[in-house]
GROMACS .gro file of C-alpha atoms in nm:
model
  373
    1MET     CA    1   4.994  -1.849  -4.994
    2LEU     CA    2   4.719  -1.875  -5.200
    3PRO     CA    3   4.535  -2.135  -4.935
    4ASP     CA    4   4.556  -1.842  -4.666
    5THR     CA    5   4.426  -1.558  -4.888
    6PHE     CA    6   4.150  -1.770  -4.987
    7GLY     CA    7   4.075  -1.851  -4.630
    8GLY     CA    8   4.116  -1.520  -4.517
    9THR     CA    9   3.879  -1.399  -4.814
   10GLU     CA   10   3.630  -1.654  -4.708
   11ASN     CA   11   3.652  -1.528  -4.319
   12VAL     CA   12   3.579  -1.181  -4.445
   13LEU     CA   13   3.315  -1.283  -4.692
   14ARG     CA   14   3.111  -1.520  -4.487
   15PRO     CA   15   3.002  -1.303  -4.215
   16LEU     CA   16   2.915  -1.027  -4.481
   17ILE     CA   17   2.679  -1.268  -4.688
   18VAL     CA   18   2.523  -1.408  -4.375
   19LEU     CA   19   2.460  -1.065  -4.232
   20GLY     CA   20   2.374  -0.884  -4.540
   21GLY     CA   21   2.147  -1.192  -4.661
   22SER     CA   22   1.964  -1.199  -4.347
   23VAL     CA   23   1.903  -0.798  -4.368
   24GLY     CA   24   1.822  -0.806  -4.729
   25PHE     CA   25   1.590  -1.067  -4.720
   26THR     CA   26   1.414  -0.914  -4.413
   27LEU     CA   27   1.365  -0.600  -4.592
   28LEU     CA   28   1.236  -0.753  -4.906
   29VAL     CA   29   0.973  -0.951  -4.727
   30GLY     CA   30   0.888  -0.636  -4.522
   31TRP     CA   31   0.828  -0.454  -4.842
   32LEU     CA   32   0.659  -0.708  -5.030
   33VAL     CA   33   0.397  -0.765  -4.717
   34ASP     CA   34   0.356  -0.390  -4.670
   35ARG     CA   35   0.284  -0.371  -5.052
   36MET     CA   36   0.018  -0.663  -5.036
   37LEU     CA   37  -0.125  -0.489  -4.721
   38ARG     CA   38  -0.162  -0.152  -4.902
   39ARG     CA   39  -0.339  -0.288  -5.199
   40ALA     CA   40  -0.588  -0.477  -4.987
   41ASP     CA   41  -0.674  -0.166  -4.791
   42ALA     CA   42  -0.709   0.041  -5.098
   43ARG     CA   43  -0.982  -0.255  -5.234
   44HIS     CA   44  -1.148  -0.269  -4.880
   45ARG     CA   45  -1.184   0.057  -4.735
   46GLU     CA   46  -1.459  -0.046  -4.539
   47THR     CA   47  -1.223  -0.266  -4.309
   48PRO     CA   48  -0.943  -0.115  -4.152
   49LEU     CA   49  -0.802  -0.423  -4.026
   50TRP     CA   50  -0.571  -0.412  -4.349
   51GLY     CA   51  -0.423  -0.048  -4.281
   52MET     CA   52  -0.391  -0.136  -3.893
   53LEU     CA   53  -0.189  -0.453  -3.985
   54ARG     CA   54   0.090  -0.246  -4.170
   55ARG     CA   55   0.171  -0.137  -3.829
   56CYS     CA   56   0.288  -0.470  -3.786
   57GLY     CA   57   0.574  -0.428  -4.039
   58PHE     CA   58   0.852  -0.357  -3.816
   59PRO     CA   59   0.807  -0.633  -3.541
   60LEU     CA   60   0.766  -0.845  -3.828
   61GLN     CA   61   1.122  -0.756  -3.997
   62VAL     CA   62   1.276  -0.776  -3.644
   63MET     CA   63   1.164  -1.112  -3.575
   64LEU     CA   64   1.239  -1.254  -3.943
   65CYS     CA   65   1.583  -1.097  -3.934
   66VAL     CA   66   1.676  -1.223  -3.564
   67ALA     CA   67   1.512  -1.586  -3.683
   68LEU     CA   68   1.767  -1.550  -3.992
   69LEU     CA   69   2.050  -1.464  -3.775
   70ARG     CA   70   1.968  -1.748  -3.509
   71GLY     CA   71   1.961  -2.025  -3.787
   72SER     CA   72   2.246  -1.900  -3.967
   73TYR     CA   73   2.517  -1.737  -3.699
   74ASP     CA   74   2.692  -2.090  -3.659
   75GLN     CA   75   2.808  -2.041  -4.013
   76LEU     CA   76   2.999  -1.737  -3.945
   77ARG     CA   77   3.304  -1.928  -3.815
   78ILE     CA   78   3.476  -1.622  -3.683
   79GLY     CA   79   3.712  -1.718  -3.368
   80TRP     CA   80   3.559  -1.474  -3.114
   81LEU     CA   81   3.214  -1.584  -3.216
   82GLN     CA   82   3.302  -1.961  -3.171
   83ASP     CA   83   3.416  -1.892  -2.799
   84HIS     CA   84   3.067  -1.728  -2.705
   85ARG     CA   85   2.847  -1.922  -2.938
   86VAL     CA   86   2.625  -2.032  -2.671
   87GLY     CA   87   2.593  -1.707  -2.521
   88ILE     CA   88   2.506  -1.544  -2.856
   89GLY     CA   89   2.261  -1.823  -2.947
   90ARG     CA   90   2.083  -1.780  -2.629
   91LEU     CA   91   2.072  -1.383  -2.668
   92LEU     CA   92   1.933  -1.427  -3.035
   93THR     CA   93   1.654  -1.667  -2.906
   94LEU     CA   94   1.554  -1.417  -2.635
   95ILE     CA   95   1.528  -1.103  -2.883
   96LEU     CA   96   1.330  -1.399  -3.112
   97ILE     CA   97   1.095  -1.465  -2.844
   98GLY     CA   98   1.039  -1.112  -2.748
   99SER     CA   99   0.989  -1.002  -3.112
  100ALA     CA  100   0.742  -1.276  -3.171
  101ALA     CA  101   0.556  -1.160  -2.856
  102TRP     CA  102   0.567  -0.796  -2.995
  103LEU     CA  103   0.425  -0.906  -3.333
  104LEU     CA  104   0.140  -1.098  -3.183
  105VAL     CA  105   0.044  -0.837  -2.942
  106HIS     CA  106   0.050  -0.567  -3.252
  107ILE     CA  107  -0.164  -0.801  -3.448
  108ALA     CA  108  -0.417  -0.891  -3.178
  109ALA     CA  109  -0.457  -0.506  -3.148
  110ALA     CA  110  -0.511  -0.444  -3.521
  111ILE     CA  111  -0.774  -0.721  -3.507
  112VAL     CA  112  -0.980  -0.580  -3.191
  113ASN     CA  113  -0.933  -0.221  -3.276
  114SER     CA  114  -1.069  -0.245  -3.650
  115SER     CA  115  -1.366  -0.472  -3.503
  116TYR     CA  116  -1.444  -0.168  -3.268
  117ALA     CA  117  -1.370   0.065  -3.556
  118ARG     CA  118  -1.652  -0.133  -3.778
  119TYR     CA  119  -1.908  -0.125  -3.464
  120ALA     CA  120  -1.875   0.245  -3.397
  121ALA     CA  121  -1.923   0.327  -3.732
  122SER     CA  122  -2.221   0.106  -3.804
  123THR     CA  123  -2.375   0.203  -3.450
  124ARG     CA  124  -2.567   0.555  -3.362
  125ASP     CA  125  -2.626   0.442  -2.985
  126PRO     CA  126  -2.339   0.614  -2.793
  127ALA     CA  127  -2.411   0.396  -2.483
  128ARG     CA  128  -2.341   0.076  -2.687
  129VAL     CA  129  -2.042   0.210  -2.871
  130ARG     CA  130  -1.882   0.294  -2.503
  131ARG     CA  131  -1.986  -0.030  -2.363
  132VAL     CA  132  -1.795  -0.232  -2.681
  133ARG     CA  133  -1.485   0.028  -2.639
  134THR     CA  134  -1.448  -0.089  -2.273
  135GLN     CA  135  -1.478  -0.443  -2.353
  136VAL     CA  136  -1.240  -0.414  -2.640
  137THR     CA  137  -0.969  -0.223  -2.430
  138LEU     CA  138  -1.006  -0.492  -2.158
  139ILE     CA  139  -0.970  -0.768  -2.399
  140GLN     CA  140  -0.665  -0.617  -2.558
  141ARG     CA  141  -0.488  -0.582  -2.252
  142VAL     CA  142  -0.579  -0.904  -2.105
  143VAL     CA  143  -0.432  -1.061  -2.451
  144SER     CA  144  -0.126  -0.861  -2.397
  145ALA     CA  145  -0.097  -0.995  -2.056
  146ILE     CA  146  -0.138  -1.347  -2.153
  147VAL     CA  147   0.122  -1.304  -2.442
  148GLY     CA  148   0.385  -1.130  -2.211
  149THR     CA  149   0.347  -1.377  -1.956
  150VAL     CA  150   0.378  -1.676  -2.187
  151ALA     CA  151   0.697  -1.464  -2.356
  152VAL     CA  152   0.861  -1.448  -1.998
  153GLY     CA  153   0.793  -1.791  -1.938
  154ALA     CA  154   0.946  -1.923  -2.244
  155MET     CA  155   1.268  -1.658  -2.212
  156LEU     CA  156   1.308  -1.824  -1.854
  157LEU     CA  157   1.309  -2.187  -1.985
  158THR     CA  158   1.596  -2.119  -2.236
  159PHE     CA  159   1.832  -2.123  -1.917
  160PRO     CA  160   1.906  -2.477  -1.786
  161ALA     CA  161   1.905  -2.379  -1.450
  162MET     CA  162   1.506  -2.275  -1.493
  163ARG     CA  163   1.447  -2.601  -1.634
  164THR     CA  164   1.571  -2.794  -1.335
  165ALA     CA  165   1.389  -2.558  -1.096
  166GLY     CA  166   1.065  -2.615  -1.334
  167THR     CA  167   1.056  -2.955  -1.194
  168SER     CA  168   1.068  -2.893  -0.835
  169LEU     CA  169   0.824  -2.604  -0.910
  170LEU     CA  170   0.561  -2.830  -1.058
  171ALA     CA  171   0.614  -3.102  -0.796
  172SER     CA  172   0.501  -2.832  -0.520
  173ALA     CA  173   0.264  -2.654  -0.764
  174GLY     CA  174  -0.027  -2.706  -0.499
  175LEU     CA  175   0.146  -2.539  -0.217
  176LEU     CA  176   0.269  -2.267  -0.437
  177GLY     CA  177  -0.073  -2.204  -0.570
  178ILE     CA  178  -0.213  -2.147  -0.252
  179VAL     CA  179   0.048  -1.905  -0.138
  180ALA     CA  180  -0.007  -1.702  -0.450
  181GLY     CA  181  -0.369  -1.689  -0.420
  182VAL     CA  182  -0.337  -1.578  -0.059
  183ALA     CA  183  -0.051  -1.320  -0.157
  184ALA     CA  184  -0.239  -1.180  -0.467
  185GLN     CA  185  -0.608  -1.206  -0.343
  186SER     CA  186  -0.640  -0.824  -0.410
  187THR     CA  187  -0.479  -0.839  -0.750
  188LEU     CA  188  -0.683  -1.143  -0.849
  189GLY     CA  189  -0.990  -0.972  -0.727
  190ASN     CA  190  -0.919  -0.606  -0.905
  191LEU     CA  191  -0.889  -0.862  -1.227
  192PHE     CA  192  -1.179  -1.024  -1.182
  193ALA     CA  193  -1.370  -0.730  -1.125
  194GLY     CA  194  -1.246  -0.543  -1.430
  195LEU     CA  195  -1.374  -0.821  -1.652
  196GLN     CA  196  -1.705  -0.840  -1.451
  197ILE     CA  197  -1.729  -0.427  -1.536
  198ALA     CA  198  -1.628  -0.497  -1.905
  199PHE     CA  199  -1.868  -0.780  -1.968
  200GLY     CA  200  -2.107  -0.657  -1.696
  201ASP     CA  201  -2.184  -0.301  -1.842
  202MET     CA  202  -2.180  -0.156  -1.510
  203VAL     CA  203  -1.956   0.143  -1.604
  204ARG     CA  204  -1.780   0.212  -1.969
  205ILE     CA  205  -1.518   0.451  -2.073
  206GLY     CA  206  -1.676   0.793  -2.137
  207ASP     CA  207  -1.945   0.758  -1.874
  208THR     CA  208  -2.029   1.040  -1.645
  209VAL     CA  209  -1.993   0.914  -1.269
  210VAL     CA  210  -1.997   1.050  -0.908
  211VAL     CA  211  -1.768   0.883  -0.692
  212ASP     CA  212  -1.709   0.978  -0.318
  213GLY     CA  213  -1.876   1.300  -0.389
  214GLU     CA  214  -1.670   1.374  -0.700
  215TRP     CA  215  -1.821   1.443  -1.034
  216GLY     CA  216  -1.605   1.332  -1.342
  217THR     CA  217  -1.613   1.132  -1.691
  218VAL     CA  218  -1.448   0.776  -1.689
  219GLU     CA  219  -1.146   0.795  -1.883
  220GLU     CA  220  -0.925   0.467  -1.866
  221ILE     CA  221  -1.035   0.128  -1.750
  222THR     CA  222  -0.782  -0.119  -1.709
  223LEU     CA  223  -0.760  -0.475  -1.551
  224THR     CA  224  -0.677  -0.316  -1.181
  225PHE     CA  225  -0.752   0.031  -1.184
  226LEU     CA  226  -0.999   0.290  -1.325
  227ALA     CA  227  -0.944   0.623  -1.384
  228VAL     CA  228  -1.177   0.927  -1.352
  229ARG     CA  229  -1.114   1.277  -1.507
  230THR     CA  230  -1.306   1.538  -1.304
  231TRP     CA  231  -1.467   1.856  -1.433
  232ASP     CA  232  -1.140   2.059  -1.277
  233GLU     CA  233  -0.903   1.832  -1.498
  234ARG     CA  234  -0.775   1.623  -1.199
  235ARG     CA  235  -0.752   1.230  -1.212
  236ILE     CA  236  -0.917   1.018  -0.955
  237THR     CA  237  -0.744   0.676  -0.968
  238MET     CA  238  -0.951   0.405  -0.815
  239PRO     CA  239  -0.931   0.009  -0.766
  240VAL     CA  240  -1.188  -0.153  -1.015
  241SER     CA  241  -1.314  -0.375  -0.730
  242TYR     CA  242  -1.462  -0.029  -0.582
  243PHE     CA  243  -1.717  -0.035  -0.839
  244THR     CA  244  -1.837  -0.367  -0.798
  245SER     CA  245  -1.861  -0.373  -0.406
  246LYS     CA  246  -1.951  -0.023  -0.329
  247PRO     CA  247  -2.266   0.170  -0.457
  248PHE     CA  248  -2.182   0.474  -0.719
  249GLU     CA  249  -2.402   0.715  -0.936
  250ASN     CA  250  -2.351   0.662  -1.344
  251TRP     CA  251  -2.541   0.928  -1.506
  252SER     CA  252  -2.481   0.781  -1.852
  253ARG     CA  253  -2.653   0.449  -1.782
  254GLY     CA  254  -3.001   0.439  -1.952
  255GLY     CA  255  -2.961   0.732  -2.140
  256ALA     CA  256  -2.747   1.058  -2.132
  257GLU     CA  257  -3.056   1.295  -2.046
  258MET     CA  258  -3.079   1.465  -1.709
  259THR     CA  259  -3.308   1.683  -1.497
  260GLY     CA  260  -3.140   1.959  -1.298
  261THR     CA  261  -3.290   2.195  -1.030
  262VAL     CA  262  -3.185   2.535  -0.929
  263TYR     CA  263  -3.308   2.658  -0.581
  264LEU     CA  264  -3.361   3.028  -0.452
  265GLN     CA  265  -3.427   3.191  -0.121
  266LEU     CA  266  -3.636   3.468  -0.171
  267ASP     CA  267  -3.887   3.718   0.009
  268HIS     CA  268  -4.249   3.629   0.059
  269SER     CA  269  -4.332   3.915  -0.160
  270ALA     CA  270  -4.151   3.724  -0.468
  271PRO     CA  271  -4.364   3.739  -0.793
  272VAL     CA  272  -4.386   3.360  -0.895
  273PRO     CA  273  -4.574   3.412  -1.184
  274GLN     CA  274  -4.350   3.658  -1.341
  275MET     CA  275  -4.068   3.477  -1.252
  276ARG     CA  276  -4.205   3.175  -1.418
  277ASP     CA  277  -4.262   3.376  -1.732
  278LYS     CA  278  -3.889   3.470  -1.722
  279LEU     CA  279  -3.764   3.110  -1.683
  280ARG     CA  280  -3.959   3.037  -2.008
  281ASP     CA  281  -3.776   3.328  -2.168
  282ILE     CA  282  -3.431   3.216  -2.046
  283LEU     CA  283  -3.503   2.881  -2.146
  284ARG     CA  284  -3.572   2.965  -2.527
  285GLU     CA  285  -3.269   3.122  -2.566
  286CYS     CA  286  -3.035   2.894  -2.395
  287PRO     CA  287  -2.874   2.659  -2.644
  288ALA     CA  288  -2.794   2.401  -2.392
  289TRP     CA  289  -3.160   2.366  -2.308
  290ASP     CA  290  -3.285   2.052  -2.472
  291GLY     CA  291  -3.658   2.181  -2.458
  292ARG     CA  292  -3.808   1.825  -2.276
  293ASN     CA  293  -3.950   1.966  -1.986
  294TRP     CA  294  -3.910   2.307  -1.706
  295SER     CA  295  -4.135   2.401  -1.436
  296LEU     CA  296  -4.087   2.674  -1.154
  297ALA     CA  297  -4.287   2.636  -0.801
  298VAL     CA  298  -4.248   2.720  -0.430
  299THR     CA  299  -4.127   2.400  -0.254
  300ASP     CA  300  -4.117   2.553   0.102
  301SER     CA  301  -4.133   2.850   0.327
  302THR     CA  302  -3.984   2.992   0.632
  303PRO     CA  303  -4.080   3.280   0.886
  304SER     CA  304  -3.832   3.511   0.664
  305THR     CA  305  -3.817   3.336   0.314
  306VAL     CA  306  -3.955   3.121   0.050
  307GLU     CA  307  -3.813   2.849  -0.125
  308VAL     CA  308  -3.863   2.857  -0.528
  309ARG     CA  309  -3.737   2.557  -0.720
  310ALA     CA  310  -3.656   2.551  -1.118
  311VAL     CA  311  -3.672   2.255  -1.278
  312VAL     CA  312  -3.481   2.226  -1.648
  313THR     CA  313  -3.371   1.936  -1.857
  314ALA     CA  314  -3.080   1.912  -2.099
  315LYS     CA  315  -2.933   1.611  -2.320
  316ASN     CA  316  -2.618   1.541  -2.080
  317ALA     CA  317  -2.456   1.616  -1.757
  318ASP     CA  318  -2.219   1.909  -1.918
  319ASP     CA  319  -2.550   2.096  -2.050
  320ILE     CA  320  -2.756   2.036  -1.779
  321TRP     CA  321  -2.475   2.226  -1.572
  322THR     CA  322  -2.464   2.485  -1.822
  323VAL     CA  323  -2.850   2.532  -1.791
  324ARG     CA  324  -2.861   2.541  -1.450
  325CYS     CA  325  -2.571   2.806  -1.406
  326ALA     CA  326  -2.763   3.050  -1.691
  327VAL     CA  327  -3.083   3.019  -1.499
  328ARG     CA  328  -2.965   3.107  -1.156
  329GLU     CA  329  -2.775   3.378  -1.297
  330GLN     CA  330  -3.042   3.539  -1.493
  331LEU     CA  331  -3.317   3.518  -1.269
  332ILE     CA  332  -3.100   3.679  -0.993
  333ALA     CA  333  -3.005   3.976  -1.237
  334TRP     CA  334  -3.376   4.004  -1.346
  335LEU     CA  335  -3.499   3.997  -0.952
  336CYS     CA  336  -3.204   4.246  -0.859
  337ASP     CA  337  -3.314   4.489  -1.163
  338ARG     CA  338  -3.699   4.459  -1.193
  339HIS     CA  339  -3.819   4.316  -0.842
  340PRO     CA  340  -3.534   4.434  -0.563
  341TYR     CA  341  -3.805   4.369  -0.287
  342ALA     CA  342  -3.825   4.008  -0.374
  343LEU     CA  343  -3.475   3.946  -0.264
  344PRO     CA  344  -3.443   3.820   0.095
  345ARG     CA  345  -3.401   4.068   0.370
  346ILE     CA  346  -3.280   4.043   0.682
  347SER     CA  347  -3.359   4.340   0.934
  348THR     CA  348  -3.080   4.466   1.153
  349GLY     CA  349  -3.264   4.793   1.307
  350PRO     CA  350  -3.435   4.766   1.659
  351ALA     CA  351  -3.823   4.691   1.652
  352ALA     CA  352  -4.060   4.970   1.672
  353GLU     CA  353  -4.199   5.042   2.001
  354ARG     CA  354  -4.598   4.968   2.026
  355VAL     CA  355  -4.816   5.302   2.019
  356ASP     CA  356  -5.141   5.322   2.186
  357PRO     CA  357  -5.376   5.476   1.957
  358GLY     CA  358  -5.604   5.599   2.244
  359PRO     CA  359  -5.995   5.576   2.209
  360ASP     CA  360  -6.182   5.530   1.908
  361LEU     CA  361  -6.384   5.868   1.870
  362SER     CA  362  -6.545   5.787   1.552
  363LYS     CA  363  -6.845   5.638   1.698
  364HIS     CA  364  -6.915   5.900   1.922
  365ASN     CA  365  -6.868   6.172   1.685
  366GLY     CA  366  -7.132   6.005   1.490
  367SER     CA  367  -7.376   5.976   1.766
  368ILE     CA  368  -7.323   6.348   1.873
  369ARG     CA  369  -7.391   6.429   1.505
  370THR     CA  370  -7.692   6.230   1.507
  371GLY     CA  371  -7.773   6.367   1.835
  372ARG     CA  372  -7.752   6.682   1.735
  373GLY     CA  373  -7.969   6.661   1.421
   0.00000   0.00000   0.00000
């Protein structure tokens, strides 16, 4: 009875030791790594890398625990595990590859984001910060795509059938490359267009653009598409190849300052000098005006109206819209209150008939008076 008792006890303790030891060792290593990163973050506050690397703790623990189980699950010697040891080993291998890819993506994201944070903190030029942010975002997506592709390939190679198929695939790699290139022409075009946008500084996250008559702000740039958030909270999603093949307006390139115009159709009797003084007073009280420039002039005339153009400036697209609306609203209100005659009028009554004034008798009366004298 003793050998059977010891054998049963060993069958119970062995899985507990393997599983408990793997989990306990994983938690201990995770705690030590987190403590080291916390100390490094406290000593080097100017470098956010250590604080961001702490987010990699959970993927690291998962990878370490699965690696320990993958190397020691053969020691469990449990009946039903022995019957499925190949399938369990392959499953643990797949999880190990996936967790390793997950950890690499987190590490790459921490390194890239910390570099961007340090650059943004030391640079005061918003345009350069947006450009680096765009490049960093696309670099992170490229790294994630590469790591994910390699991980999926490694997972597929764990299956013997896929290894056999790999030989024939390599033998016909030339033909497959041609077919894949034709099938994925648009996808590859968008991919290279995304890289061109990132490093060609054509458009950046946060830029104000006008695309197909829609005004908005670039909210997201990926390897295949670009999202523009319009002023009314809509999202326009377009392929990145559009921005490398068609013209578009980028109001943020070369500086965010803008010049805007306000057109008014008025009567010919409009008091233009007084309107110019009123425009100056309006701009002085408008916080969105940047004080760079302003003007008011008559730019066109028709038989019934004149066109008055007010030119104003602001530091960005949002402010120029605010200034234009304020100028238009307050000038019209001022004209309605002080100079209503200056507003355009349309004659709806019948035209007055021509009246013959008769002969001018003033000269005759004068001559008569002279004659009498």
